[in-house]
Coordinates of C-alpha atoms in Angstrom, one line a residue:
Chain Q
M206 CA 25.6 6.6 14.7
T207 CA 24.0 9.6 13.1
H208 CA 23.0 12.9 14.5
V209 CA 19.7 14.0 12.8
S210 CA 19.0 17.7 12.5
I211 CA 15.6 19.0 11.2
K212 CA 15.6 22.7 10.4
S213 CA 12.4 24.7 9.8
L214 CA 11.0 21.8 7.9
T215 CA 7.7 22.9 6.2
K216 CA 5.3 21.0 4.0
T217 CA 2.3 22.7 2.3
Y218 CA 0.3 20.4 0.1
P219 CA -1.0 22.0 -3.1
G220 CA -4.3 23.7 -2.6
A221 CA -4.2 23.4 1.2
P222 CA -4.9 26.7 3.1
K223 CA -2.2 26.1 5.7
P224 CA 0.9 23.9 6.0
A225 CA 0.6 20.3 7.0
L226 CA 3.9 20.8 8.9
D227 CA 5.0 24.3 9.9
R228 CA 8.7 25.1 10.5
L229 CA 9.6 22.0 12.5
S230 CA 13.0 22.1 14.1
L231 CA 14.5 19.2 16.1
E232 CA 17.9 18.1 17.1
I233 CA 18.0 14.3 17.5
P234 CA 21.2 13.1 19.1
S235 CA 23.0 10.1 17.7
G236 CA 21.6 6.8 18.8
D237 CA 18.5 8.4 20.4
L238 CA 15.0 7.1 20.2
T239 CA 12.6 10.0 19.6
A240 CA 8.9 9.9 19.3
L241 CA 6.9 12.3 17.1
L242 CA 3.6 12.4 19.0
G243 CA 0.4 14.1 17.9
P244 CA -3.2 13.4 16.9
S245 CA -3.8 12.0 13.4
G246 CA -3.4 14.6 10.7
C247 CA -0.9 16.7 12.7
G248 CA 1.9 16.2 10.2
K249 CA 3.9 13.3 11.8
T250 CA 3.8 10.9 8.9
T251 CA 4.5 13.8 6.5
T252 CA 7.7 14.5 8.5
M253 CA 8.8 10.9 8.3
K254 CA 8.2 10.7 4.6
M255 CA 10.3 13.8 4.1
I256 CA 13.1 12.4 6.1
A257 CA 12.8 9.1 4.1
G258 CA 12.8 10.9 0.8
L259 CA 9.3 9.8 -0.2
L260 CA 8.0 13.3 -0.1
D261 CA 9.7 16.6 -1.0
P262 CA 9.5 19.4 1.7
T263 CA 8.2 22.8 0.7
S264 CA 11.1 24.4 2.6
G265 CA 13.6 23.7 5.4
D266 CA 16.3 21.2 5.6
V267 CA 17.2 17.8 7.1
T268 CA 20.8 17.0 7.8
F269 CA 22.6 13.8 8.9
D270 CA 25.8 14.6 10.8
G271 CA 25.7 18.1 9.4
R272 CA 25.2 17.1 5.7
S273 CA 21.9 17.9 3.9
I274 CA 20.3 14.8 2.6
L275 CA 17.4 16.3 0.8
R276 CA 19.0 15.9 -2.6
D277 CA 19.8 12.2 -2.0
K278 CA 17.4 9.6 -3.5
P279 CA 15.4 7.6 -1.0
E280 CA 17.5 4.5 -1.6
K281 CA 20.8 6.4 -1.0
R282 CA 20.0 8.0 2.3
G283 CA 20.7 5.3 4.7
V284 CA 17.2 5.7 6.1
V285 CA 14.7 2.9 6.3
M286 CA 11.0 3.6 7.0
V287 CA 8.8 0.8 8.4
F288 CA 5.2 1.5 7.5
Q289 CA 2.3 1.1 9.9
N290 CA 0.7 -1.8 8.0
H291 CA 4.0 -3.7 7.6
L292 CA 3.8 -3.8 3.8
L293 CA 5.4 -7.2 3.6
F294 CA 5.6 -8.3 -0.1
P295 CA 2.8 -10.9 -0.3
Y296 CA 4.3 -13.0 -3.1
M297 CA 7.6 -13.4 -1.4
T298 CA 8.5 -15.7 1.5
V299 CA 9.4 -14.2 4.9
A300 CA 13.1 -14.9 4.2
D301 CA 12.9 -13.2 0.8
N302 CA 11.2 -10.2 2.4
V303 CA 13.8 -9.9 5.1
G304 CA 16.6 -10.3 2.5
F305 CA 15.0 -7.8 0.0
G306 CA 17.2 -4.8 0.9
L307 CA 20.4 -6.9 0.6
K308 CA 19.3 -8.3 -2.7
M309 CA 18.7 -4.8 -4.0
R310 CA 22.3 -4.0 -2.9
K311 CA 23.5 -6.9 -4.9
V312 CA 24.9 -8.8 -1.9
A313 CA 26.0 -12.3 -2.7
K314 CA 23.3 -15.0 -2.1
P315 CA 25.1 -17.0 0.6
E316 CA 25.7 -13.8 2.6
I317 CA 22.1 -12.8 2.3
D318 CA 21.0 -16.3 3.5
A319 CA 23.3 -16.1 6.5
R320 CA 22.3 -12.6 7.5
V321 CA 18.6 -13.3 7.0
A322 CA 18.9 -16.3 9.4
E323 CA 20.7 -14.2 11.9
M324 CA 18.1 -11.4 11.7
L325 CA 15.2 -13.8 12.0
A326 CA 16.8 -15.3 15.1
L327 CA 17.2 -11.8 16.5
V328 CA 13.5 -11.0 16.2
Q329 CA 12.7 -14.4 17.6
L330 CA 11.2 -15.9 14.4
P331 CA 14.0 -18.4 13.5
D332 CA 11.8 -21.0 11.8
L333 CA 9.4 -18.9 9.8
G334 CA 11.7 -18.1 6.8
R335 CA 9.8 -20.3 4.4
R336 CA 6.3 -19.1 5.3
R337 CA 4.3 -16.5 3.4
P338 CA 3.6 -13.2 5.2
S339 CA -0.2 -14.0 5.1
E340 CA 0.5 -17.1 7.3
L341 CA 1.9 -14.9 10.1
S342 CA 0.1 -13.2 12.9
G343 CA 0.1 -9.4 13.2
G344 CA 2.8 -9.4 15.8
Q345 CA 5.0 -11.7 13.7
Q346 CA 4.5 -9.6 10.6
Q347 CA 5.6 -6.5 12.6
R348 CA 8.7 -8.3 13.7
V349 CA 9.5 -9.4 10.1
A350 CA 9.0 -5.8 8.9
L351 CA 11.5 -4.7 11.6
A352 CA 14.0 -7.4 10.6
R353 CA 13.7 -6.4 7.0
A354 CA 14.5 -2.8 7.9
L355 CA 17.4 -3.6 10.3
I356 CA 19.1 -6.0 8.1
V357 CA 20.4 -3.2 5.8
R358 CA 22.0 -1.6 8.9
P359 CA 20.4 1.8 8.4
N360 CA 21.9 5.0 9.9
V361 CA 18.4 6.2 10.7
L362 CA 15.3 4.0 11.3
L363 CA 11.8 5.5 10.9
L364 CA 8.9 3.6 12.4
D365 CA 5.3 4.5 11.7
E366 CA 3.0 3.6 14.7
P367 CA 5.2 0.6 15.6
L368 CA 3.0 -0.7 18.5
S369 CA -0.5 0.4 17.4
N370 CA -1.6 -2.8 15.7
L371 CA -0.6 -5.1 18.6
D372 CA -2.4 -6.5 21.5
A373 CA -1.5 -5.2 25.0
H374 CA 0.8 -8.1 25.9
L375 CA 2.5 -8.0 22.5
R376 CA 3.1 -4.3 22.8
F377 CA 5.5 -4.7 25.7
E378 CA 7.3 -7.5 24.0
M379 CA 7.7 -5.5 20.8
R380 CA 8.7 -2.4 22.8
D381 CA 11.4 -4.3 24.6
L382 CA 12.6 -5.8 21.2
I383 CA 12.7 -2.4 19.5
R384 CA 14.6 -0.8 22.4
A385 CA 17.1 -3.7 22.7
L386 CA 17.8 -3.8 19.0
Q387 CA 18.0 -0.1 18.6
R388 CA 20.4 0.2 21.6
D389 CA 22.6 -2.6 20.4
M390 CA 22.9 -1.4 16.9
G391 CA 23.1 2.3 17.9
I392 CA 20.6 3.3 15.3
T393 CA 19.1 6.8 15.6
T394 CA 15.4 6.0 15.5
I395 CA 12.4 8.2 15.0
F396 CA 8.9 6.9 15.4
V397 CA 5.5 8.5 15.1
T398 CA 2.5 7.7 17.2
H399 CA -0.8 9.3 18.2
D400 CA -0.8 7.4 21.5
Q401 CA 1.0 9.3 24.4
E402 CA 1.4 6.0 26.3
E403 CA 3.2 4.5 23.3
A404 CA 5.4 7.5 23.1
V405 CA 6.2 7.4 26.8
V406 CA 7.0 3.7 27.1
L407 CA 9.3 3.6 24.0
A408 CA 11.0 6.9 23.5
D409 CA 14.0 8.6 25.1
R410 CA 12.6 12.0 24.0
V411 CA 9.2 13.0 22.8
A412 CA 8.3 15.8 20.3
L413 CA 4.7 16.8 20.7
I414 CA 3.3 18.2 17.4
L415 CA -0.1 19.8 17.5
D416 CA -1.7 21.2 14.3
G417 CA 1.5 21.1 12.3
S418 CA 3.7 22.9 14.9
L419 CA 6.1 21.6 17.5
C420 CA 4.8 22.2 21.0
Q421 CA 7.5 20.7 23.2
Y422 CA 10.5 18.4 22.7
A423 CA 11.8 16.8 25.9
P424 CA 12.2 13.6 27.8
A425 CA 8.8 11.9 28.4
D426 CA 8.5 12.7 32.1
V427 CA 8.9 16.4 31.5
F428 CA 5.5 16.4 29.7
Y429 CA 3.9 15.3 32.9
K430 CA 5.8 17.4 35.4
R431 CA 6.8 20.5 33.4
P432 CA 4.4 20.9 30.4
A433 CA 5.2 23.9 28.1
D434 CA 1.6 25.1 27.9
E435 CA -2.0 24.1 28.6
A436 CA -2.4 22.3 25.3
V437 CA 0.5 20.1 26.1
A438 CA -0.7 19.4 29.6
R439 CA -4.2 18.6 28.3
F440 CA -2.8 16.2 25.6
F441 CA -1.1 14.3 28.4
G442 CA -4.3 14.0 30.5
G443 CA -4.0 17.2 32.6
H444 CA -7.2 18.5 34.0
N445 CA -6.3 21.0 36.7
F446 CA -5.7 24.6 35.6
I447 CA -6.2 27.3 38.2
P448 CA -5.7 30.9 37.1
G449 CA -3.8 33.2 39.5
N450 CA -0.5 34.9 40.2
S451 CA 2.9 33.6 41.0
T452 CA 5.1 35.8 43.3
A453 CA 8.1 35.0 45.5
G454 CA 7.6 31.3 45.3
T455 CA 3.9 31.4 46.2
F456 CA 0.8 31.0 44.0
H457 CA -2.1 33.3 44.8
S458 CA -5.5 32.5 43.6
T459 CA -9.0 31.8 44.9
L460 CA -7.4 28.8 46.6
P461 CA -5.3 29.4 49.8
P462 CA -1.7 30.5 48.9
L463 CA 0.4 27.5 47.7
R464 CA 4.2 27.1 47.9
L465 CA 5.8 26.6 44.5
P466 CA 9.0 24.8 43.4
D467 CA 12.0 27.0 42.9
D468 CA 12.0 26.8 39.1
A469 CA 8.4 27.9 38.7
R470 CA 7.8 31.0 36.6
T471 CA 6.6 34.2 38.2
G472 CA 3.8 36.6 37.1
S473 CA 0.2 35.8 36.2
G474 CA -0.5 32.3 34.9
K475 CA -2.3 29.1 35.5
L476 CA -1.4 26.6 38.2
T477 CA -1.3 23.0 37.0
F478 CA -0.7 19.7 38.7
R479 CA -1.2 16.0 37.8
P480 CA -4.4 14.4 39.1
E481 CA -2.3 11.5 40.4
S482 CA 0.0 13.9 42.4
V483 CA -2.8 14.9 44.8
R484 CA -2.3 13.4 48.3
I485 CA -5.0 12.7 50.9
G486 CA -4.6 14.3 54.4
A487 CA -2.9 17.4 55.9
A488 CA 0.8 18.2 55.4
P489 CA 3.0 21.1 56.7
E490 CA 2.3 23.1 53.5
N491 CA -0.1 23.3 50.6
T492 CA -3.0 21.7 52.5
L493 CA -6.6 22.3 51.1
T494 CA -10.0 21.5 52.5
T495 CA -12.2 20.3 49.7
R496 CA -15.6 18.8 49.2
V497 CA -16.2 15.6 47.1
I498 CA -18.4 16.3 44.0
D499 CA -18.3 12.8 42.7
R500 CA -16.1 9.7 42.4
I501 CA -15.6 7.3 39.5
Y502 CA -14.2 3.9 40.1
L503 CA -11.7 2.9 37.4
G504 CA -10.7 -0.5 38.7
T505 CA -7.0 0.1 39.7
Q506 CA -7.7 3.8 40.4
T507 CA -10.5 6.0 41.6
R508 CA -11.0 9.4 40.0
L509 CA -12.4 12.1 42.4
R510 CA -13.7 15.5 41.5
L511 CA -13.3 17.9 44.4
S512 CA -14.4 21.5 44.9
S513 CA -12.6 24.2 46.7
G514 CA -14.5 27.5 46.4
D515 CA -15.2 27.9 42.7
N516 CA -12.4 25.6 41.7
V517 CA -12.7 22.0 40.6
I518 CA -9.8 19.8 41.3
E519 CA -9.4 16.3 39.7
A520 CA -7.5 13.7 41.7
V521 CA -6.7 10.1 40.8
L522 CA -6.1 8.0 43.9
S523 CA -5.7 4.4 44.9
P524 CA -9.2 3.0 45.5
D525 CA -8.5 1.8 49.1
L526 CA -7.5 5.3 50.1
V527 CA -10.9 6.7 49.4
E528 CA -13.1 3.8 50.2
G529 CA -16.4 4.8 51.7
L530 CA -16.0 8.4 50.7
Q531 CA -19.3 9.8 49.6
P532 CA -20.2 12.8 47.5
G533 CA -20.7 15.8 49.7
A534 CA -18.1 14.7 52.3
D535 CA -15.3 17.1 53.2
I536 CA -11.7 15.9 53.0
E537 CA -8.3 17.4 53.4
I538 CA -5.8 17.1 50.6
N539 CA -2.3 18.4 50.1
L540 CA -0.4 19.2 46.9
P541 CA 3.4 18.4 47.2
R542 CA 5.3 21.5 46.2
Q543 CA 7.4 19.7 43.5
S544 CA 4.3 18.6 41.8
L545 CA 3.1 22.1 41.1
W546 CA 3.8 24.0 37.9
V547 CA 2.8 27.4 36.5
L548 CA 1.8 27.9 32.9
E549 CA 1.6 31.1 31.0
Chain R
M987 CA -16.7 -29.3 -4.8
H988 CA -17.2 -33.0 -3.8
R989 CA -19.7 -31.7 -1.2
D990 CA -22.1 -30.3 -3.8
P991 CA -25.5 -31.8 -3.7
L992 CA -26.2 -34.1 -6.6
A993 CA -28.6 -31.7 -8.3
L994 CA -26.2 -28.9 -8.4
R995 CA -23.5 -31.2 -9.6
S996 CA -25.6 -32.5 -12.5
F997 CA -26.5 -28.9 -13.3
R998 CA -22.8 -28.0 -13.5
V999 CA -22.1 -30.9 -15.8
L1000 CA -25.1 -30.1 -18.0
T1001 CA -24.3 -26.4 -18.4
G1002 CA -20.6 -27.4 -19.1
A1003 CA -21.7 -29.8 -21.7
I1004 CA -24.0 -27.3 -23.4
L1005 CA -21.2 -24.7 -23.4
I1006 CA -18.8 -27.1 -25.0
V1007 CA -21.3 -28.2 -27.6
W1008 CA -22.2 -24.6 -28.3
L1009 CA -18.5 -23.7 -28.8
V1010 CA -17.1 -26.8 -30.4
L1011 CA -20.0 -28.1 -32.6
P1012 CA -19.8 -25.4 -35.2
L1013 CA -16.1 -26.3 -35.7
V1014 CA -16.8 -29.9 -36.4
P1015 CA -18.1 -29.5 -39.9
L1016 CA -15.1 -27.2 -40.6
A1017 CA -12.7 -29.9 -39.4
I1018 CA -14.5 -32.6 -41.5
W1019 CA -14.5 -30.3 -44.6
S1020 CA -10.7 -29.9 -44.3
F1021 CA -10.3 -33.7 -44.8
A1022 CA -13.1 -34.2 -47.3
R1023 CA -12.9 -34.7 -51.1
G1024 CA -16.5 -33.5 -51.9
W1025 CA -19.2 -33.7 -49.3
R1026 CA -22.7 -33.6 -50.8
F1027 CA -26.0 -32.9 -49.0
P1028 CA -27.7 -36.1 -48.1
D1029 CA -24.5 -37.7 -46.9
L1030 CA -23.8 -37.6 -43.1
L1031 CA -20.1 -37.9 -43.8
P1032 CA -17.9 -37.4 -46.9
R1033 CA -17.6 -40.5 -49.0
E1034 CA -14.0 -39.9 -49.7
W1035 CA -11.2 -38.5 -47.5
S1036 CA -8.2 -36.5 -48.6
L1037 CA -5.3 -34.5 -47.3
K1038 CA -5.3 -32.3 -50.4
A1039 CA -6.7 -29.2 -48.7
W1040 CA -4.1 -29.4 -45.9
T1041 CA -1.3 -30.0 -48.4
Y1042 CA -2.4 -27.0 -50.3
A1043 CA -2.9 -24.8 -47.2
L1044 CA 0.6 -25.7 -46.0
S1045 CA 2.2 -25.2 -49.4
D1046 CA 4.0 -22.0 -50.4
T1047 CA 1.6 -21.2 -53.2
S1048 CA -1.4 -20.7 -50.9
G1049 CA 0.4 -18.1 -48.8
V1050 CA -1.2 -19.4 -45.6
L1051 CA 2.0 -19.9 -43.7
G1052 CA 3.3 -16.4 -44.6
S1053 CA 0.0 -15.0 -43.6
L1054 CA 0.1 -16.9 -40.3
G1055 CA 3.5 -15.4 -39.6
L1056 CA 2.3 -11.9 -40.5
T1057 CA -0.8 -12.3 -38.3
I1058 CA 1.2 -13.5 -35.3
F1059 CA 3.6 -10.6 -35.8
I1060 CA 0.9 -8.0 -36.0
S1061 CA -1.0 -9.4 -33.0
V1062 CA 2.0 -9.8 -30.8
G1063 CA 3.1 -6.3 -31.7
A1064 CA -0.4 -4.8 -31.0
T1065 CA -0.4 -6.7 -27.7
A1066 CA 3.0 -5.4 -26.7
L1067 CA 2.0 -1.8 -27.6
S1068 CA -1.3 -2.3 -25.7
I1069 CA 0.7 -3.3 -22.6
L1070 CA 3.1 -0.4 -23.0
V1071 CA 0.3 2.1 -23.2
G1072 CA -2.4 0.3 -21.2
V1073 CA -0.3 -0.3 -18.0
P1074 CA 0.5 3.4 -17.3
A1075 CA -3.0 4.4 -18.4
G1076 CA -4.6 1.8 -16.1
R1077 CA -2.4 3.0 -13.3
A1078 CA -3.5 6.6 -13.8
L1079 CA -7.1 5.7 -13.9
G1080 CA -7.0 3.1 -11.1
L1081 CA -4.8 5.0 -8.6
Y1082 CA -5.2 8.7 -9.1
K1083 CA -8.0 11.3 -9.1
F1084 CA -7.6 14.0 -11.6
R1085 CA -9.7 16.6 -13.4
G1086 CA -11.4 15.2 -16.5
K1087 CA -10.9 11.5 -15.4
Q1088 CA -14.4 10.5 -16.5
V1089 CA -13.9 12.1 -19.9
V1090 CA -10.7 10.1 -20.4
E1091 CA -12.4 6.9 -19.3
L1092 CA -15.2 7.5 -21.8
M1093 CA -12.7 8.2 -24.6
I1094 CA -10.9 5.0 -23.8
L1095 CA -14.1 3.0 -23.8
A1096 CA -15.5 4.7 -26.9
P1097 CA -14.1 2.2 -29.4
V1098 CA -16.1 -0.5 -27.7
I1099 CA -19.3 1.5 -28.0
V1100 CA -18.8 3.2 -31.4
P1101 CA -18.8 0.9 -34.5
G1102 CA -15.3 0.1 -35.5
I1103 CA -15.9 1.0 -39.1
A1104 CA -16.8 4.6 -38.2
V1105 CA -13.6 4.9 -36.2
A1106 CA -11.6 3.3 -39.0
L1107 CA -12.9 5.7 -41.7
G1108 CA -11.7 8.6 -39.6
I1109 CA -8.4 7.1 -38.9
H1110 CA -8.0 6.1 -42.5
S1111 CA -7.7 9.7 -43.7
V1112 CA -5.3 10.6 -41.0
F1113 CA -3.2 7.5 -41.8
I1114 CA -3.1 8.4 -45.5
S1115 CA -1.4 11.7 -44.6
L1116 CA 1.0 9.9 -42.3
G1117 CA 1.8 7.3 -45.0
L1118 CA 0.6 4.5 -42.7
T1119 CA -2.0 3.1 -45.0
N1120 CA -1.2 -0.2 -46.7
T1121 CA 1.6 -0.9 -44.2
V1122 CA 2.0 -3.5 -41.5
A1123 CA 2.9 -0.8 -39.0
G1124 CA -0.4 1.0 -39.8
V1125 CA -2.4 -2.1 -39.3
M1126 CA -0.7 -2.8 -36.0
L1127 CA -1.4 0.7 -34.8
V1128 CA -5.0 0.6 -35.8
H1129 CA -5.5 -2.6 -33.9
L1130 CA -4.8 -0.6 -30.8
V1131 CA -8.2 1.0 -31.2
P1132 CA -10.1 -2.2 -30.2
T1133 CA -7.4 -3.7 -28.0
L1134 CA -6.6 -0.8 -25.7
P1135 CA -10.0 -0.5 -24.0
Y1136 CA -9.7 -4.1 -22.7
M1137 CA -6.1 -3.6 -21.6
V1138 CA -6.8 -0.3 -19.8
L1139 CA -9.9 -1.6 -18.2
V1140 CA -8.2 -4.7 -16.8
M1141 CA -5.2 -2.7 -15.6
A1142 CA -7.4 0.0 -14.0
G1143 CA -9.1 -2.8 -12.1
I1144 CA -5.7 -4.2 -11.0
F1145 CA -4.4 -0.8 -9.9
A1146 CA -7.6 0.1 -8.0
N1147 CA -6.7 -2.8 -5.7
Y1148 CA -3.0 -1.9 -5.6
D1149 CA -1.3 -0.1 -2.8
P1150 CA 1.6 2.1 -4.1
A1151 CA 3.0 2.3 -0.6
F1152 CA 4.7 -1.0 -1.5
E1153 CA 6.8 0.9 -4.0
Q1154 CA 7.7 3.5 -1.4
Q1155 CA 8.6 0.7 1.0
A1156 CA 10.9 -0.9 -1.6
R1157 CA 12.6 2.5 -2.3
S1158 CA 13.2 3.0 1.4
L1159 CA 14.7 -0.5 1.7
G1160 CA 17.2 0.5 -1.0
A1161 CA 15.6 -0.4 -4.4
S1162 CA 16.2 1.9 -7.4
P1163 CA 13.2 2.9 -9.4
L1164 CA 13.9 0.2 -12.0
Q1165 CA 14.4 -2.5 -9.3
T1166 CA 11.2 -1.4 -7.7
L1167 CA 9.4 -1.8 -11.0
W1168 CA 10.9 -5.2 -11.6
H1169 CA 10.7 -6.7 -8.1
V1170 CA 7.6 -5.1 -6.6
T1171 CA 5.3 -3.5 -9.2
L1172 CA 5.5 -6.1 -12.0
P1173 CA 4.9 -9.2 -9.8
A1174 CA 1.8 -7.5 -8.4
I1175 CA 0.3 -6.5 -11.7
L1176 CA 1.4 -9.6 -13.7
P1177 CA -2.0 -11.3 -13.5
G1178 CA -3.5 -8.2 -15.0
I1179 CA -0.9 -8.0 -17.8
I1180 CA -1.5 -11.7 -18.7
V1181 CA -5.3 -11.3 -18.7
G1182 CA -5.3 -8.0 -20.5
G1183 CA -2.6 -9.1 -22.9
L1184 CA -4.6 -12.2 -23.7
F1185 CA -7.7 -10.1 -24.5
A1186 CA -5.6 -7.8 -26.6
F1187 CA -4.0 -10.6 -28.6
L1188 CA -7.3 -12.3 -29.3
V1189 CA -9.0 -9.1 -30.3
S1190 CA -6.2 -8.2 -32.6
W1191 CA -6.1 -11.7 -34.0
S1192 CA -9.8 -11.5 -35.0
Q1193 CA -9.7 -8.1 -36.6
Y1194 CA -11.1 -8.1 -40.1
I1195 CA -12.6 -4.6 -41.0
L1196 CA -9.8 -2.5 -39.6
T1197 CA -7.1 -4.7 -41.3
L1198 CA -8.9 -4.5 -44.6
L1199 CA -9.4 -0.7 -44.5
I1200 CA -6.0 0.3 -43.3
G1201 CA -4.1 -2.5 -44.9
G1202 CA -5.8 -1.8 -48.2
G1203 CA -5.7 -5.4 -49.2
R1204 CA -1.9 -5.4 -49.2
V1205 CA -1.6 -6.6 -45.6
V1206 CA -3.3 -10.0 -45.8
T1207 CA -3.8 -11.4 -42.3
L1208 CA -5.3 -14.9 -41.8
P1209 CA -8.9 -13.7 -41.4
L1210 CA -8.6 -11.8 -44.7
L1211 CA -7.2 -14.9 -46.4
L1212 CA -9.8 -17.1 -44.8
F1213 CA -12.6 -14.8 -46.1
N1214 CA -11.1 -14.9 -49.6
F1215 CA -11.3 -18.7 -49.7
A1216 CA -14.7 -18.8 -48.0
S1217 CA -16.2 -16.4 -50.6
S1218 CA -14.7 -18.4 -53.5
G1219 CA -16.5 -21.5 -52.3
R1220 CA -13.5 -23.7 -51.5
N1221 CA -15.0 -25.3 -48.4
D1222 CA -12.1 -27.8 -47.9
I1223 CA -9.4 -25.2 -47.9
T1224 CA -11.5 -22.8 -45.8
G1225 CA -11.8 -25.6 -43.3
A1226 CA -8.1 -26.2 -43.2
I1227 CA -7.3 -22.5 -42.8
G1228 CA -10.1 -22.2 -40.2
M1229 CA -8.4 -24.9 -38.2
I1230 CA -5.1 -23.1 -38.3
Y1231 CA -6.8 -19.8 -37.5
I1232 CA -8.4 -21.0 -34.3
L1233 CA -5.3 -22.9 -33.1
P1234 CA -3.5 -20.0 -31.3
G1235 CA -6.6 -19.0 -29.5
I1236 CA -7.1 -22.5 -28.1
L1237 CA -3.5 -22.8 -27.2
I1238 CA -3.4 -19.5 -25.3
L1239 CA -6.7 -20.4 -23.6
L1240 CA -5.3 -23.8 -22.4
L1241 CA -2.0 -22.2 -21.2
T1242 CA -3.6 -19.4 -19.3
A1243 CA -6.9 -21.0 -18.2
K1244 CA -5.9 -20.7 -14.5
H1245 CA -5.5 -17.0 -14.8
L1246 CA -9.0 -16.6 -16.2
S1247 CA -10.6 -18.8 -13.5
G1248 CA -11.0 -15.8 -11.2
Q1249 CA -8.8 -17.4 -8.6
N1250 CA -5.8 -15.5 -9.6
G1251 CA -7.2 -13.2 -12.2
A1252 CA -7.7 -9.5 -12.7
V1253 CA -8.9 -9.1 -9.1
G1254 CA -5.6 -9.7 -7.4
G1255 CA -3.0 -6.9 -7.1
F1256 CA -1.9 -6.0 -3.7
G1257 CA -5.5 -5.6 -2.5
K1258 CA -5.4 -8.3 0.1
P1259 CA -1.9 -9.0 1.3

């Protein structure tokens, strides 16, 4: 169990006009599974490599349980990083790959064999020890890479895009495996991903990094319900941003006055709500009459664009609720109070 | 290969046969000479056979065995030095981009393009001031001029296909820098070291001009000794020494043939895991 603390971590590559990572600060509780989320090139992998000791930060600090680790060599940090493309050593068998970390620590051969067998069973590949990595599928290679990292019982585990190379059905299998192993072993885990869905399904908490800076660090659902700013909301698929003014629990704009949740900020700002929180029909409060601009059928969902005055509202609804609804038709919608949020 | 059409197969056999004849046929008279006692023009084979040339070549008075030992020592040394210098140089050229890289590449390749004797004359004057002329060490060092380009070229090719992230992965899993070199880097680049080292050894083994110039006639390697006997007209002894001279090359070739086949050769590395 290790509490990871990242303090003003900054990395500027030589010759680069601005930092790849700018003063990132995060407190990652012991045993937590945190996602560093952001588009490619936002500084996520840079952060991981600095924690792993594979890259020196320009400034800032990383501490494990209050002790700075920046001067420790990579092999002495108790951190294992699993790279995105697995990097299984091609000339070793699967068992030798998994046992690599123990061999480097000069653990006796019989113990290595026993722990490798145990680990391979844990990742559900008990019979593949004698194979070469090239004989495995992508999902199997991923699991071998995970076993190879976990066998040394690291204090902190770093995963680079752990689900990105996998098919849809394997992603959920892998996600469950990572979650189960991480929980059982109590390893503080940080993973990076560019995929907000991957972050949401796997992580306890998500740190959204845009352009080298931390935007928001919170449990995944907060990013949907209570985004910190418009950039965060947009990254998570938000479309509805209506400028106006928030006073005394009501939002005044070119829309009719809307009742806000108690914790909404006051003053001028932008009203936002998720497309999927829009409800069809009238309600005691926050009911709007809108006109359908167009609709897009997405299989399990239908996306509607609605106009109310000059405002365009996006709504995502179950297809059977809006069947037969044609562009130009008028419909009543309501926006549940708790689904509204005001941004600066 | 059993599926090849007959025409292609016979073409293979034919070219193979031509190649073997081309390489081996010139050696046959040499071999015959080494066992002949006189072999005059109209005769297809010598009239009398003898082991005299071999007995002499293997005796202490001829100096062949001492020269063989010296040549092996110099070539092995030059090969080891080539590996020590060529592996880091090949890594730099294969993996990294840096200012002046093309100039460095050209400089390393230059000895292959510029005649060796021109290089040797320049080096000679430098070596005189360093006291390296007429010494085994000097000869070994000057052999690096022709051996290094091959070593560096092969290693640069290996490292161009090599992913250094494997080393980071090893460090992260708990390997020290030395363990990483031994367990991760070396296995990946070993085919290149074998191929490059083989080139380096054979290039050093066949040096004549550079050895003569820097060794000043005091460092008598096998090719120098061979030339002495050849120019003195002793065809039988020349034949025997010639046989001894080509032996290591053939042995190395047989032992490492699989590395030269292209299956496992200087195109491997970590390129395709």
